PDB file of C-alpha atoms in Angstrom:
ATOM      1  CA  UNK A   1      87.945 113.246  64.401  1.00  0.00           C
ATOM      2  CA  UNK A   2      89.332 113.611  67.953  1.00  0.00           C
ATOM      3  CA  UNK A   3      91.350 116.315  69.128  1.00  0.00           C
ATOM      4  CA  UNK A   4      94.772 116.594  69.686  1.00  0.00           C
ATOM      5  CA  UNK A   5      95.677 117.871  73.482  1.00  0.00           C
ATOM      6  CA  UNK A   6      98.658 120.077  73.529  1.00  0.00           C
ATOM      7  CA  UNK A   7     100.735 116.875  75.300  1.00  0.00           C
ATOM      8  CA  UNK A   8     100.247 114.658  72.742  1.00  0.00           C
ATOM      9  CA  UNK A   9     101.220 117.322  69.688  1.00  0.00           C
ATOM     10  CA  UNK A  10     104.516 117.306  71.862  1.00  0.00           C
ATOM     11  CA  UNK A  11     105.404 114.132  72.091  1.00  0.00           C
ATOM     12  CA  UNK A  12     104.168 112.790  68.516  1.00  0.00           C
ATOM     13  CA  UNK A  13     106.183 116.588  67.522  1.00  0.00           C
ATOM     14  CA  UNK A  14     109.167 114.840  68.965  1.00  0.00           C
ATOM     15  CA  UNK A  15     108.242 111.650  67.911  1.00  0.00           C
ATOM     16  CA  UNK A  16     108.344 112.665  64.443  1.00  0.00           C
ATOM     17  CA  UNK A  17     111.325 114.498  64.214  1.00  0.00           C
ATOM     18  CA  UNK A  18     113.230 112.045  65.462  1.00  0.00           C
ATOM     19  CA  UNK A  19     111.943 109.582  62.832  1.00  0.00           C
ATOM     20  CA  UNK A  20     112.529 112.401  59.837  1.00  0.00           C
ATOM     21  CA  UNK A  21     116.120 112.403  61.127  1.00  0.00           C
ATOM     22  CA  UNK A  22     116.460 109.123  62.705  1.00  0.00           C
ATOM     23  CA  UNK A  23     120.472 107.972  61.903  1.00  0.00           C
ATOM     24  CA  UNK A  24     122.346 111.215  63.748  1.00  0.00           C
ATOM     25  CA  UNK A  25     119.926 111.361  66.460  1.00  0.00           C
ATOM     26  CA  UNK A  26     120.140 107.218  67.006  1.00  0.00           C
ATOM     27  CA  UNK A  27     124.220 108.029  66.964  1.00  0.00           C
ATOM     28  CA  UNK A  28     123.973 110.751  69.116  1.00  0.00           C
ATOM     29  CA  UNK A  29     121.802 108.905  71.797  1.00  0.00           C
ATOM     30  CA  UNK A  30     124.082 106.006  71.234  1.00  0.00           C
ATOM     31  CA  UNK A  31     126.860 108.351  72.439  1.00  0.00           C
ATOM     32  CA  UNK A  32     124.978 109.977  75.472  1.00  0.00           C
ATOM     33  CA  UNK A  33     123.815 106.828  76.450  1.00  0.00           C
ATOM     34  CA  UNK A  34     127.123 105.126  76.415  1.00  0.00           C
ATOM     35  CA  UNK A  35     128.506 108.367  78.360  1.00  0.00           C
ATOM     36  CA  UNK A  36     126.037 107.697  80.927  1.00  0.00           C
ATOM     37  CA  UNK A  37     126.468 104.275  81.199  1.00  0.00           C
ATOM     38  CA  UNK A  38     130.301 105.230  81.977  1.00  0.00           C
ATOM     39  CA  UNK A  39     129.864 107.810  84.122  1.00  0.00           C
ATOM     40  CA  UNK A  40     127.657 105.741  86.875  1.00  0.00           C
ATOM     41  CA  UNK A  41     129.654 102.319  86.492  1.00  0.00           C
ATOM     42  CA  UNK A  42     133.105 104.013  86.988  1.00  0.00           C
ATOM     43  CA  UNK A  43     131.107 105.994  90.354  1.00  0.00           C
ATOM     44  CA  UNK A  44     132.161 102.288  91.801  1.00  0.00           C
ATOM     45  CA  UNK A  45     135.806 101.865  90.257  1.00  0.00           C
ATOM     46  CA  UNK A  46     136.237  98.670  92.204  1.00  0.00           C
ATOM     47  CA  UNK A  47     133.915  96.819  90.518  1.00  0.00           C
ATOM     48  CA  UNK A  48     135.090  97.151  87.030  1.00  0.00           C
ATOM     49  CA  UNK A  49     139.350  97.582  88.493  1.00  0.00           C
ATOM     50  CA  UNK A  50     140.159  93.891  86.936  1.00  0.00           C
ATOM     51  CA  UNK A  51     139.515  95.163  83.543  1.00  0.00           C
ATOM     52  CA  UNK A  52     140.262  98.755  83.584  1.00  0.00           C
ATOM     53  CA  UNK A  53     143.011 100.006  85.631  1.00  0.00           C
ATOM     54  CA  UNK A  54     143.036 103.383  84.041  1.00  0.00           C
ATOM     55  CA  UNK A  55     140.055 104.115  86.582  1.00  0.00           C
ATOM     56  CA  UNK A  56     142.026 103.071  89.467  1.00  0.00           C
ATOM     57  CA  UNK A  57     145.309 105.341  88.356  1.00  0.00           C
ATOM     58  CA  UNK A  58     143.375 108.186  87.736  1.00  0.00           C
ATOM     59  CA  UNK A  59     140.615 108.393  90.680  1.00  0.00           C
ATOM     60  CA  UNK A  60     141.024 111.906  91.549  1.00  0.00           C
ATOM     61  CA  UNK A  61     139.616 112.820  87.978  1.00  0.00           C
ATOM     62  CA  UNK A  62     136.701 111.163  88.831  1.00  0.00           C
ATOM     63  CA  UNK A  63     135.717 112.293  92.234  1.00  0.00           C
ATOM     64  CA  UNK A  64     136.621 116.395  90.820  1.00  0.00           C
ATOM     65  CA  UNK A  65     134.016 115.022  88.198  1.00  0.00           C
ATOM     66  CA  UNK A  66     131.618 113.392  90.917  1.00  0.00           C
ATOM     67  CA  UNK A  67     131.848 116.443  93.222  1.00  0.00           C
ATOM     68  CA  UNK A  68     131.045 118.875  90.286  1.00  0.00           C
ATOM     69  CA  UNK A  69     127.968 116.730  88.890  1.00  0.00           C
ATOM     70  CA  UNK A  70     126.425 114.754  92.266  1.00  0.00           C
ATOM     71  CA  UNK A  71     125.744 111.445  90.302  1.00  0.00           C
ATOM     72  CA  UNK A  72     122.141 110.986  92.589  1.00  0.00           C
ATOM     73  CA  UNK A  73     120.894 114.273  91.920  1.00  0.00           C
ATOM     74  CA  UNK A  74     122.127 116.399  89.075  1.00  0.00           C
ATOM     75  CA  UNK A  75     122.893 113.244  87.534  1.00  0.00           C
ATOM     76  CA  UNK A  76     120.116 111.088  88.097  1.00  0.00           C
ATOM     77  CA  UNK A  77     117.998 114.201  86.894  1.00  0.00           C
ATOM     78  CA  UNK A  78     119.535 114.348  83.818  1.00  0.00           C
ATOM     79  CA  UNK A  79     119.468 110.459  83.416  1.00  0.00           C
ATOM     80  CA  UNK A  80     115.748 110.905  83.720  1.00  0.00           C
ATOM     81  CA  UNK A  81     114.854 113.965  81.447  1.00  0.00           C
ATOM     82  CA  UNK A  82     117.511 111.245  78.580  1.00  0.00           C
ATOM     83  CA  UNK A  83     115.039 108.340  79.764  1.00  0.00           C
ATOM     84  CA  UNK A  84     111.703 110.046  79.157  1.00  0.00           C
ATOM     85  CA  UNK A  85     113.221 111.790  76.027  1.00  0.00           C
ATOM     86  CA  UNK A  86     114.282 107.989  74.694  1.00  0.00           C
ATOM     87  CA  UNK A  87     110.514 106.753  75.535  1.00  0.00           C
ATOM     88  CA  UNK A  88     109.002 109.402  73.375  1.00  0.00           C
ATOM     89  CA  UNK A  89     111.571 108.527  70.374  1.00  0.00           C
ATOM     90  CA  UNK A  90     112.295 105.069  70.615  1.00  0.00           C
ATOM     91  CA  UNK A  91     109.095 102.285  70.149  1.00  0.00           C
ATOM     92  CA  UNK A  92     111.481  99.194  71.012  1.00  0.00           C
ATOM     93  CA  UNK A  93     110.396  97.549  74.167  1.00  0.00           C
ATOM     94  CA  UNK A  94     113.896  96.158  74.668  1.00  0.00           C
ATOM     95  CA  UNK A  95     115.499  99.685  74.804  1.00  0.00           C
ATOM     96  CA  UNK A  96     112.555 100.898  76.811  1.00  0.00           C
ATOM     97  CA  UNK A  97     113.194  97.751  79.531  1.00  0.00           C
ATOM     98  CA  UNK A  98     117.098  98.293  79.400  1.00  0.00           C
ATOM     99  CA  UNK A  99     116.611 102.105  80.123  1.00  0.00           C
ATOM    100  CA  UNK A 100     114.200 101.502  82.825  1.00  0.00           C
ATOM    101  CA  UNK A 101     115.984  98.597  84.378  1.00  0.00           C
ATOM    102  CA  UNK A 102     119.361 101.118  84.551  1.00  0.00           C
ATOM    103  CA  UNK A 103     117.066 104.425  85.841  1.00  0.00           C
ATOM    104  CA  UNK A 104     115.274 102.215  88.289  1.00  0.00           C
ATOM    105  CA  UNK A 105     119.513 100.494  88.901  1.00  0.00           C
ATOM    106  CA  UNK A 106     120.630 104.121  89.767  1.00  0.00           C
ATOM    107  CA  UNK A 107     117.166 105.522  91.731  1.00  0.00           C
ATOM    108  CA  UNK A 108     117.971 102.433  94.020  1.00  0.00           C
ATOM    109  CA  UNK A 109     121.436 103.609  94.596  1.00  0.00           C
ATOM    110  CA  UNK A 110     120.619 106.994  95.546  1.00  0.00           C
ATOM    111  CA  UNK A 111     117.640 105.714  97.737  1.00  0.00           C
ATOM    112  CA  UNK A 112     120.366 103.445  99.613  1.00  0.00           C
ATOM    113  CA  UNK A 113     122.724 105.975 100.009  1.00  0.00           C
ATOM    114  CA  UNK A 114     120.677 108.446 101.504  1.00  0.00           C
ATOM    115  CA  UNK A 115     119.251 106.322 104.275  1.00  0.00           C
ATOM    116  CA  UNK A 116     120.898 108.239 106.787  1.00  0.00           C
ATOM    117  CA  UNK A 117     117.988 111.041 106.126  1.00  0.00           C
ATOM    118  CA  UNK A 118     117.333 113.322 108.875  1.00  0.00           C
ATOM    119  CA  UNK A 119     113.950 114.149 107.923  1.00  0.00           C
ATOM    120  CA  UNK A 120     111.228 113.411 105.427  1.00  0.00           C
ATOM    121  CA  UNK A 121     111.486 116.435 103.723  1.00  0.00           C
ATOM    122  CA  UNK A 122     114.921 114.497 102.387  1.00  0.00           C
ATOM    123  CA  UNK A 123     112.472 112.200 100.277  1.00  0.00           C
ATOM    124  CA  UNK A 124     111.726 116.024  98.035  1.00  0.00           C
ATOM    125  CA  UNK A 125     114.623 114.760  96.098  1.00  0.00           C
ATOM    126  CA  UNK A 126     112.367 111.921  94.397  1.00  0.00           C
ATOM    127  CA  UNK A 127     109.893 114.509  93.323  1.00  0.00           C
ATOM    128  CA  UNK A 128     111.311 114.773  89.920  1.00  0.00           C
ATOM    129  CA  UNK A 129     112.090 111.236  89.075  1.00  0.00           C
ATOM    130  CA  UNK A 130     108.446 110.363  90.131  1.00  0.00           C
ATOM    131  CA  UNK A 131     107.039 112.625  88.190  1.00  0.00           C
ATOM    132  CA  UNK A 132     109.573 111.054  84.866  1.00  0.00           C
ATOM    133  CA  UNK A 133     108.191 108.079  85.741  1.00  0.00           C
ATOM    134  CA  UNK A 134     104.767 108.996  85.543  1.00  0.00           C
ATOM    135  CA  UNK A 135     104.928 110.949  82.430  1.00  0.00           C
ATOM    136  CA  UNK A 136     107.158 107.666  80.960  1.00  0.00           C
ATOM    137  CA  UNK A 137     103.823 105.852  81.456  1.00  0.00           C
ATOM    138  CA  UNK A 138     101.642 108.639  79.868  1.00  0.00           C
ATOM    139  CA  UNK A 139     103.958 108.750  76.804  1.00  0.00           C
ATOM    140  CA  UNK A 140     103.981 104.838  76.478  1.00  0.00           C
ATOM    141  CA  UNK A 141      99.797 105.513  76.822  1.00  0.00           C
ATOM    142  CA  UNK A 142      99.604 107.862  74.288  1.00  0.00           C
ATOM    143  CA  UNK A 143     101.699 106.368  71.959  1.00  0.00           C
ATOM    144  CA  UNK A 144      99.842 102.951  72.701  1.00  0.00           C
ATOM    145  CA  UNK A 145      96.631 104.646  71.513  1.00  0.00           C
ATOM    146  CA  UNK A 146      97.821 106.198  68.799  1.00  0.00           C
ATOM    147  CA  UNK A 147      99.234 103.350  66.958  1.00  0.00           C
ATOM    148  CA  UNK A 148      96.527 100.741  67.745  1.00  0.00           C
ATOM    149  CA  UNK A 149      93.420 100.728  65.000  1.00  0.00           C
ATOM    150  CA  UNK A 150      90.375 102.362  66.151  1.00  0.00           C
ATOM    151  CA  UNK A 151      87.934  99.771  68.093  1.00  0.00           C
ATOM    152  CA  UNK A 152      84.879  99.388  66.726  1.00  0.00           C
ATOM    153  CA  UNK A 153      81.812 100.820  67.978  1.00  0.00           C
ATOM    154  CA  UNK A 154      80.369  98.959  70.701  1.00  0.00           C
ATOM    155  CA  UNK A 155      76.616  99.593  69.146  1.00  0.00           C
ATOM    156  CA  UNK A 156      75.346  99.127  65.520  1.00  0.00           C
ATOM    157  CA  UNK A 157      72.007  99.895  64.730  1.00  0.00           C
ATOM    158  CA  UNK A 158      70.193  96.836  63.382  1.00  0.00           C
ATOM    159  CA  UNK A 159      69.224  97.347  59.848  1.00  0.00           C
ATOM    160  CA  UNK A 160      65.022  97.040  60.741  1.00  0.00           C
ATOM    161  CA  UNK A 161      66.154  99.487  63.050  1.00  0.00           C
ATOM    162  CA  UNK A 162      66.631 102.089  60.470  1.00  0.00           C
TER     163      UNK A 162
END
């Protein structure tokens, strides 16, 4: 039998859990997610002004909002620790695509808006959302391994060989 690392009891710890209890916490990331998804597409109030003009009336509720949580870094960090937390939980590929499609939507953003850097140290910022992104691939590894039968061995003795 092989050993479990530390990691893995984790994620499959978190893994479970959320399958023991898996309507509230599916409701609850429903909310957070749909919270998110608000909170960066109303960052750019003209693009959604034809169908909501409550953004437009009340833009100085959003910028106090935006200047108290920076969407590209606070934000963004928090998008990421929701993103990796949803790849442990969730096995769907379609929610995994969606969520990395919109992380990947909002990195770009921030990368564009800062490229008036004045130095490389600037790039520090992306530290954390490489290192999501890494340990979204180790989680999607692990999990991978753990649900896929055990391979066979690649040698069997021959029976004369006994």
């Amino acid at each position: 039998m092989q050993k479990i690392s530390k990691p893995d009891q984790v994620i499959f710890h978190i893994y479970d859990n959320y399958h023991k209890h898996k309507k509230p916490i599916s409701i609850l990331m429903g909310v957070v997610n749909a919270v998110l998804f608000a909170y960066y597409f109303l960052l750019a109030p003209f693009i959604l002004t034809p169908i909501f003009t409550w953004v437009t009336i009340h833009e100085e509720i959003w910028y106090e909002i935006y200047e108290v949580i920076n969407p590209f870094t606070i934000g963004s960090y928090t998008l990421g620790a929701i993103v990796l937390l949803q790849y442990i939980m969730y096995d769907g590929w379609v929610i995994k695509c969606l969520l990395s499609i919109f992380y990947g939507w909002i990195l770009l953003m921030s990368l564009v808006l800062l490229m008036g850097m004045t130095s490389a140290w600037d790039l520090c910022v992306y530290i954390p959302h490489l290192v999501v992104i890494i340990l979204c691939g180790i989680v999607t590894y692990r999990k991978w391994k753990r649900n896929s039968p055990e391979e066979p061995p690649l040698w069997k003795p021959n029976e004369n060989e006994r």
